[in-house]
Structure formats: C-alpha cells, structure tokens
C-alpha cells in the first residue's frame, strides 16, 4: 500500500513558519505524544507566501518547515486545485494552515480563509 507522501505527482510543496499554538483537542495521547503533535503542526503560511511554491534553491530557516498541498479535482472544490487551506508534512495533516498555492484565482473569500 502506498503512503500519501510517496505520491509526489499529487503534492505541491510549500513553506510554513512556526507559530505559537495551543492544542485544543486530540484522541487519547499521552503528554509526550501531545507535545510531539503540537511541535509538528504549529505552523502557518505567511500572508506574503500564500501562493508561493517551495524553491529548492532557497535554504529553509530554523523556524520553517516544508508541507505539501494535495492535488485533487472536481466541481465541488470551486476554483481550487485541491487542498487549498491545509498542509501535509509526511505524517500529519494540518487543517487551517492558511491559503496555499492551490487556491484558485478568483476564489470566493470564504473558500480561501
């Protein structure tokens, strides 16, 4: 069985920056697992980087991490090219990470935020 991270043709890389967050809810996790989850997922896309795709020639800063937007299609996703407000880091799917490069031009504001 394939894992999502191996389906590179379906993924668009982008950079998100570490932010201060608080974990509101999780399934049954012990304290170390909750901390691991928080550290792995407390990232947002900066406003000025919303439509940027990761450039392999630019080194990452210590507070940056590569996430992937997943491509998919269909009439129900408006003008977006897939998961336009979430990111996958190879293990965790982060919802509400902000608008990424898959947000379609002319998308309604409600589909972007």
GROMACS .gro file of C-alpha atoms in nm:
model
  113
    1UNK     CA    1   0.000   0.000   0.000
    2UNK     CA    2   0.128   0.347  -0.089
    3UNK     CA    3   0.153   0.630   0.158
    4UNK     CA    4   0.041   0.979   0.052
    5UNK     CA    5   0.396   1.116   0.081
    6UNK     CA    6   0.513   0.874  -0.193
    7UNK     CA    7   0.261   1.015  -0.443
    8UNK     CA    8   0.479   1.313  -0.531
    9UNK     CA    9   0.291   1.395  -0.852
   10UNK     CA   10  -0.013   1.473  -0.634
   11UNK     CA   11   0.172   1.703  -0.392
   12UNK     CA   12   0.273   2.069  -0.416
   13UNK     CA   13   0.544   2.169  -0.163
   14UNK     CA   14   0.526   2.498   0.028
   15UNK     CA   15   0.688   2.657   0.331
   16UNK     CA   16   0.512   2.736   0.657
   17UNK     CA   17   0.655   2.919   0.960
   18UNK     CA   18   0.642   2.805   1.320
   19UNK     CA   19   0.390   2.990   1.536
   20UNK     CA   20   0.278   2.976   1.897
   21UNK     CA   21  -0.023   2.748   1.938
   22UNK     CA   22  -0.227   2.555   2.188
   23UNK     CA   23  -0.362   2.204   2.137
   24UNK     CA   24  -0.736   2.217   2.199
   25UNK     CA   25  -0.830   1.852   2.145
   26UNK     CA   26  -0.681   1.518   2.049
   27UNK     CA   27  -0.761   1.150   2.067
   28UNK     CA   28  -0.610   0.954   2.355
   29UNK     CA   29  -0.247   1.066   2.359
   30UNK     CA   30  -0.002   1.077   2.645
   31UNK     CA   31   0.178   1.402   2.732
   32UNK     CA   32   0.484   1.330   2.514
   33UNK     CA   33   0.264   1.241   2.215
   34UNK     CA   34   0.062   1.561   2.260
   35UNK     CA   35   0.383   1.765   2.269
   36UNK     CA   36   0.512   1.586   1.957
   37UNK     CA   37   0.184   1.662   1.778
   38UNK     CA   38   0.198   2.028   1.881
   39UNK     CA   39   0.561   2.072   1.773
   40UNK     CA   40   0.498   1.903   1.439
   41UNK     CA   41   0.188   2.102   1.350
   42UNK     CA   42   0.219   2.455   1.493
   43UNK     CA   43   0.286   2.621   1.156
   44UNK     CA   44   0.111   2.876   0.933
   45UNK     CA   45   0.170   3.008   0.583
   46UNK     CA   46   0.273   3.374   0.590
   47UNK     CA   47   0.039   3.614   0.412
   48UNK     CA   48   0.307   3.717   0.159
   49UNK     CA   49   0.386   3.350   0.082
   50UNK     CA   50   0.031   3.228   0.025
   51UNK     CA   51   0.072   3.143  -0.340
   52UNK     CA   52   0.441   3.051  -0.332
   53UNK     CA   53   0.571   2.706  -0.415
   54UNK     CA   54   0.881   2.578  -0.236
   55UNK     CA   55   1.206   2.672  -0.411
   56UNK     CA   56   1.473   2.405  -0.358
   57UNK     CA   57   1.746   2.667  -0.417
   58UNK     CA   58   1.650   2.868  -0.108
   59UNK     CA   59   1.759   2.718   0.225
   60UNK     CA   60   1.499   2.678   0.500
   61UNK     CA   61   1.523   2.893   0.812
   62UNK     CA   62   1.516   2.719   1.150
   63UNK     CA   63   1.154   2.827   1.205
   64UNK     CA   64   1.036   2.696   0.866
   65UNK     CA   65   0.910   2.358   0.752
   66UNK     CA   66   0.804   2.208   0.420
   67UNK     CA   67   0.443   2.099   0.394
   68UNK     CA   68   0.258   1.962   0.092
   69UNK     CA   69  -0.078   2.058  -0.054
   70UNK     CA   70  -0.260   1.763  -0.210
   71UNK     CA   71  -0.397   1.798  -0.560
   72UNK     CA   72  -0.742   1.667  -0.645
   73UNK     CA   73  -1.023   1.788  -0.863
   74UNK     CA   74  -1.395   1.805  -0.917
   75UNK     CA   75  -1.674   2.058  -0.937
   76UNK     CA   76  -1.725   2.073  -0.559
   77UNK     CA   77  -1.390   2.237  -0.487
   78UNK     CA   78  -1.470   2.569  -0.651
   79UNK     CA   79  -1.169   2.705  -0.841
   80UNK     CA   80  -0.916   2.545  -0.611
   81UNK     CA   81  -0.676   2.279  -0.732
   82UNK     CA   82  -0.710   2.060  -0.423
   83UNK     CA   83  -0.650   2.104  -0.051
   84UNK     CA   84  -0.610   2.481  -0.057
   85UNK     CA   85  -0.606   2.554   0.317
   86UNK     CA   86  -0.420   2.260   0.463
   87UNK     CA   87  -0.077   2.101   0.458
   88UNK     CA   88   0.068   1.752   0.495
   89UNK     CA   89   0.417   1.703   0.638
   90UNK     CA   90   0.453   1.334   0.565
   91UNK     CA   91   0.282   1.231   0.888
   92UNK     CA   92   0.034   1.497   0.997
   93UNK     CA   93  -0.241   1.673   0.801
   94UNK     CA   94  -0.273   2.031   0.932
   95UNK     CA   95  -0.609   2.194   0.862
   96UNK     CA   96  -0.643   2.572   0.860
   97UNK     CA   97  -0.272   2.632   0.789
   98UNK     CA   98  -0.379   2.922   0.561
   99UNK     CA   99  -0.418   2.953   0.186
  100UNK     CA  100  -0.153   2.772  -0.018
  101UNK     CA  101  -0.062   2.764  -0.388
  102UNK     CA  102  -0.368   2.554  -0.477
  103UNK     CA  103  -0.613   2.837  -0.405
  104UNK     CA  104  -0.773   2.918  -0.738
  105UNK     CA  105  -0.758   3.265  -0.890
  106UNK     CA  106  -1.088   3.441  -0.827
  107UNK     CA  107  -1.195   3.205  -0.548
  108UNK     CA  108  -1.454   3.340  -0.308
  109UNK     CA  109  -1.304   3.471   0.015
  110UNK     CA  110  -1.492   3.202   0.209
  111UNK     CA  111  -1.305   2.939   0.007
  112UNK     CA  112  -0.967   3.095   0.087
  113UNK     CA  113  -0.981   3.156   0.465
   0.00000   0.00000   0.00000
